[in-house]
Structure formats: C-alpha cells, structure tokens
JSON list of C-alpha atoms and ligand atoms in Angstrom, two decimals:
[
{"chain": "A", "resi": 51, "resn": "MET", "atom": "CA", "xyz": [-52.20, 9.86, 183.19]},
{"chain": "A", "resi": 52, "resn": "PRO", "atom": "CA", "xyz": [-51.69, 6.36, 181.85]},
{"chain": "A", "resi": 53, "resn": "THR", "atom": "CA", "xyz": [-54.45, 4.01, 180.76]},
{"chain": "A", "resi": 54, "resn": "CYS", "atom": "CA", "xyz": [-53.98, 0.32, 181.49]},
{"chain": "A", "resi": 55, "resn": "GLN", "atom": "CA", "xyz": [-53.53, -1.53, 178.19]},
{"chain": "A", "resi": 56, "resn": "ASN", "atom": "CA", "xyz": [-55.15, -4.63, 179.64]},
{"chain": "A", "resi": 57, "resn": "CYS", "atom": "CA", "xyz": [-58.42, -3.38, 181.23]},
{"chain": "A", "resi": 58, "resn": "HIS", "atom": "CA", "xyz": [-58.39, 0.18, 179.77]},
{"chain": "A", "resi": 59, "resn": "ASN", "atom": "CA", "xyz": [-58.98, 1.83, 183.11]},
{"chain": "A", "resi": 60, "resn": "LYS", "atom": "CA", "xyz": [-57.36, 5.21, 183.59]},
{"chain": "A", "resi": 61, "resn": "TRP", "atom": "CA", "xyz": [-55.07, 5.44, 186.60]},
{"chain": "A", "resi": 62, "resn": "SER", "atom": "CA", "xyz": [-55.37, 8.37, 188.97]},
{"chain": "A", "resi": 63, "resn": "TRP", "atom": "CA", "xyz": [-52.48, 10.72, 189.71]},
{"chain": "A", "resi": 64, "resn": "LYS", "atom": "CA", "xyz": [-51.94, 9.07, 193.10]},
{"chain": "A", "resi": 65, "resn": "GLN", "atom": "CA", "xyz": [-51.98, 5.56, 191.68]},
{"chain": "A", "resi": 66, "resn": "THR", "atom": "CA", "xyz": [-49.49, 6.54, 188.98]},
{"chain": "A", "resi": 67, "resn": "PHE", "atom": "CA", "xyz": [-47.25, 8.45, 191.37]},
{"chain": "A", "resi": 68, "resn": "LYS", "atom": "CA", "xyz": [-46.99, 5.51, 193.76]},
{"chain": "A", "resi": 69, "resn": "ARG", "atom": "CA", "xyz": [-46.03, 3.20, 190.90]},
{"chain": "A", "resi": 70, "resn": "THR", "atom": "CA", "xyz": [-43.44, 5.58, 189.48]},
{"chain": "A", "resi": 71, "resn": "PHE", "atom": "CA", "xyz": [-40.93, 4.40, 192.06]},
{"chain": "A", "resi": 72, "resn": "THR", "atom": "CA", "xyz": [-41.14, 0.71, 191.23]},
{"chain": "A", "resi": 73, "resn": "SER", "atom": "CA", "xyz": [-38.32, -0.19, 188.89]},
{"chain": "A", "resi": 74, "resn": "ASP", "atom": "CA", "xyz": [-39.65, -3.33, 187.29]},
{"chain": "A", "resi": 75, "resn": "GLY", "atom": "CA", "xyz": [-43.21, -3.10, 186.02]},
{"chain": "A", "resi": 76, "resn": "MET", "atom": "CA", "xyz": [-46.20, -1.39, 187.58]},
{"chain": "A", "resi": 77, "resn": "THR", "atom": "CA", "xyz": [-49.16, -3.42, 188.75]},
{"chain": "A", "resi": 78, "resn": "CYS", "atom": "CA", "xyz": [-52.52, -2.09, 187.59]},
{"chain": "A", "resi": 79, "resn": "PRO", "atom": "CA", "xyz": [-54.75, -1.15, 190.55]},
{"chain": "A", "resi": 80, "resn": "TYR", "atom": "CA", "xyz": [-57.83, -2.47, 188.71]},
{"chain": "A", "resi": 81, "resn": "CYS", "atom": "CA", "xyz": [-56.85, -5.76, 187.06]},
{"chain": "A", "resi": 82, "resn": "GLU", "atom": "CA", "xyz": [-53.46, -6.36, 188.76]},
{"chain": "A", "resi": 83, "resn": "ASP", "atom": "CA", "xyz": [-51.84, -6.92, 185.39]},
{"chain": "A", "resi": 84, "resn": "LYS", "atom": "CA", "xyz": [-48.24, -5.82, 185.02]},
{"chain": "A", "resi": 85, "resn": "GLN", "atom": "CA", "xyz": [-47.76, -2.67, 182.98]},
{"chain": "A", "resi": 86, "resn": "TYR", "atom": "CA", "xyz": [-44.49, -1.20, 181.80]},
{"chain": "A", "resi": 87, "resn": "LEU", "atom": "CA", "xyz": [-43.40, 2.34, 181.02]},
{"chain": "A", "resi": 88, "resn": "THR", "atom": "CA", "xyz": [-43.20, 2.93, 177.28]},
{"chain": "A", "resi": 89, "resn": "SER", "atom": "CA", "xyz": [-39.72, 3.50, 175.88]},
{"chain": "A", "resi": 90, "resn": "ARG", "atom": "CA", "xyz": [-40.78, 7.05, 174.96]},
{"chain": "A", "resi": 91, "resn": "VAL", "atom": "CA", "xyz": [-41.42, 7.91, 178.62]},
{"chain": "A", "resi": 92, "resn": "ARG", "atom": "CA", "xyz": [-38.26, 6.15, 179.78]},
{"chain": "A", "resi": 93, "resn": "LYS", "atom": "CA", "xyz": [-36.18, 8.00, 177.19]},
{"chain": "A", "resi": 94, "resn": "GLY", "atom": "CA", "xyz": [-37.74, 11.29, 178.27]},
{"chain": "A", "resi": 95, "resn": "SER", "atom": "CA", "xyz": [-37.05, 10.73, 181.95]},
{"chain": "A", "resi": 96, "resn": "ALA", "atom": "CA", "xyz": [-33.45, 9.70, 181.17]},
{"chain": "A", "resi": 97, "resn": "ILE", "atom": "CA", "xyz": [-32.85, 12.91, 179.23]},
{"chain": "A", "resi": 98, "resn": "ILE", "atom": "CA", "xyz": [-34.25, 15.33, 181.84]},
{"chain": "A", "resi": 99, "resn": "PRO", "atom": "CA", "xyz": [-31.23, 15.16, 184.24]},
{"chain": "A", "resi": 100, "resn": "PHE", "atom": "CA", "xyz": [-28.95, 16.02, 181.30]},
{"chain": "A", "resi": 101, "resn": "ILE", "atom": "CA", "xyz": [-31.13, 19.00, 180.39]},
{"chain": "A", "resi": 102, "resn": "MET", "atom": "CA", "xyz": [-30.97, 20.20, 184.01]},
{"chain": "A", "resi": 103, "resn": "ILE", "atom": "CA", "xyz": [-27.18, 19.86, 184.18]},
{"chain": "A", "resi": 104, "resn": "THR", "atom": "CA", "xyz": [-26.84, 21.67, 180.84]},
{"chain": "A", "resi": 105, "resn": "LEU", "atom": "CA", "xyz": [-29.07, 24.48, 182.14]},
{"chain": "A", "resi": 106, "resn": "ILE", "atom": "CA", "xyz": [-26.90, 24.87, 185.27]},
{"chain": "A", "resi": 107, "resn": "MET", "atom": "CA", "xyz": [-23.77, 24.96, 183.11]},
{"chain": "A", "resi": 108, "resn": "LEU", "atom": "CA", "xyz": [-25.26, 27.56, 180.76]},
{"chain": "A", "resi": 109, "resn": "CYS", "atom": "CA", "xyz": [-26.39, 29.78, 183.64]},
{"chain": "A", "resi": 110, "resn": "ASN", "atom": "CA", "xyz": [-22.91, 29.60, 185.17]},
{"chain": "A", "resi": 111, "resn": "LEU", "atom": "CA", "xyz": [-21.40, 30.48, 181.81]},
{"chain": "A", "resi": 112, "resn": "PHE", "atom": "CA", "xyz": [-23.57, 33.55, 181.28]},
{"chain": "A", "resi": 113, "resn": "PHE", "atom": "CA", "xyz": [-23.93, 34.85, 184.82]},
{"chain": "A", "resi": 114, "resn": "GLY", "atom": "CA", "xyz": [-20.73, 33.61, 186.44]},
{"chain": "A", "resi": 115, "resn": "PRO", "atom": "CA", "xyz": [-20.43, 30.67, 188.82]},
{"chain": "A", "resi": 116, "resn": "SER", "atom": "CA", "xyz": [-23.24, 30.71, 191.30]},
{"chain": "A", "resi": 117, "resn": "PHE", "atom": "CA", "xyz": [-25.05, 28.16, 193.38]},
{"chain": "A", "resi": 118, "resn": "ILE", "atom": "CA", "xyz": [-28.31, 30.11, 193.08]},
{"chain": "A", "resi": 119, "resn": "PHE", "atom": "CA", "xyz": [-29.21, 28.39, 189.81]},
{"chain": "A", "resi": 120, "resn": "PHE", "atom": "CA", "xyz": [-28.31, 25.05, 191.29]},
{"chain": "A", "resi": 121, "resn": "PHE", "atom": "CA", "xyz": [-30.72, 25.60, 194.17]},
{"chain": "A", "resi": 122, "resn": "ALA", "atom": "CA", "xyz": [-33.33, 27.04, 191.83]},
{"chain": "A", "resi": 123, "resn": "LEU", "atom": "CA", "xyz": [-33.22, 23.85, 189.79]},
{"chain": "A", "resi": 124, "resn": "LEU", "atom": "CA", "xyz": [-33.35, 21.77, 192.96]},
{"chain": "A", "resi": 125, "resn": "GLY", "atom": "CA", "xyz": [-36.59, 23.58, 193.70]},
{"chain": "A", "resi": 126, "resn": "VAL", "atom": "CA", "xyz": [-37.90, 22.49, 190.31]},
{"chain": "A", "resi": 127, "resn": "ILE", "atom": "CA", "xyz": [-37.40, 18.79, 191.07]},
{"chain": "A", "resi": 128, "resn": "PRO", "atom": "CA", "xyz": [-40.52, 18.41, 193.32]},
{"chain": "A", "resi": 129, "resn": "LEU", "atom": "CA", "xyz": [-42.50, 20.16, 190.59]},
{"chain": "A", "resi": 130, "resn": "PHE", "atom": "CA", "xyz": [-41.17, 17.62, 188.12]},
{"chain": "A", "resi": 131, "resn": "PHE", "atom": "CA", "xyz": [-42.45, 14.76, 190.29]},
{"chain": "A", "resi": 132, "resn": "VAL", "atom": "CA", "xyz": [-45.87, 16.43, 190.47]},
{"chain": "A", "resi": 133, "resn": "ILE", "atom": "CA", "xyz": [-46.25, 16.72, 186.69]},
{"chain": "A", "resi": 134, "resn": "TYR", "atom": "CA", "xyz": [-44.51, 13.45, 185.81]},
{"chain": "A", "resi": 135, "resn": "PRO", "atom": "CA", "xyz": [-47.62, 11.17, 186.25]},
{"chain": "A", "resi": 136, "resn": "PHE", "atom": "CA", "xyz": [-49.44, 13.28, 183.64]},
{"chain": "A", "resi": 137, "resn": "PHE", "atom": "CA", "xyz": [-46.91, 12.22, 181.01]},
{"chain": "A", "resi": 138, "resn": "VAL", "atom": "CA", "xyz": [-46.63, 8.56, 181.95]},
{"chain": "A", "resi": 139, "resn": "GLU", "atom": "CA", "xyz": [-47.72, 6.05, 179.33]},
{"chain": "A", "resi": 140, "resn": "VAL", "atom": "CA", "xyz": [-47.78, 2.31, 179.88]},
{"chain": "A", "resi": 141, "resn": "SER", "atom": "CA", "xyz": [-47.79, -0.73, 177.62]},
{"chain": "A", "resi": 142, "resn": "ASN", "atom": "CA", "xyz": [-48.39, -4.44, 178.11]},
{"chain": "A", "resi": 143, "resn": "LYS", "atom": "CA", "xyz": [-44.90, -5.38, 177.07]},
{"chain": "A", "resi": 144, "resn": "LYS", "atom": "CA", "xyz": [-41.54, -4.31, 178.27]},
{"chain": "A", "resi": 145, "resn": "GLU", "atom": "CA", "xyz": [-40.05, -2.25, 175.46]},
{"chain": "A", "resi": 146, "resn": "ALA", "atom": "CA", "xyz": [-36.38, -1.94, 174.64]},
{"chain": "A", "resi": 147, "resn": "LEU", "atom": "CA", "xyz": [-35.04, 1.45, 175.61]},
{"chain": "A", "resi": 148, "resn": "TRP", "atom": "CA", "xyz": [-33.48, 2.32, 172.29]},
{"chain": "B", "resi": 284, "resn": "ZN", "atom": "ZN1", "xyz": [-55.65, -2.92, 184.28]}
]
C-alpha cells in the first residue's frame, strides 16, 4: 500500500482502491495533498493487458482455439484489482512515463 510522500501516512487498501480510478492525481485522505502514481507502477499496469493477451494467444496456440482461457483470464481480472493497491506507490511529482 502506498505511503503519502507529503505526510508519510500509509493509505489503507480501501483508500488506495478508491483512488485507483482517478486518472489525474490522487488526493491523500490525511493531508489532502495531491499524489501521483510512480512511473514504475504506471509502466507495470500498462504492461499487464499485453501479458494477458499474450497468455491467451499462447494457450490457443498450444491447446487449440478455445474461449475457456479467455474466460479464465476474465476471472483473473477482479483478482488483479484486489491485489493492485498492494503494489501502488505514489510520489509528490507527476513522473514522465518513460
Ligand atoms: Zn498525505
């Protein structure tokens, strides 16, 4: 879970999860300062859909075309949202993605 870089309070899972869906900056629940996702986290979350698509492709290649893997991966998505706040890191400044 992220720690606010301004007041150094640790955010709870719920507080982080709620802020995950705001696109531009996340307001700290303690000091109301704007915090931004680090480029590391943003890179990671941009890569995950590609990994999932690659996995579906690979499964289709090895086991023949099937929608089972597609639905299996769809089932993984809620799980991803549950674990995502644990990996979130924030910084005071908006970092460039690359
Ligand atoms: Zn704060």
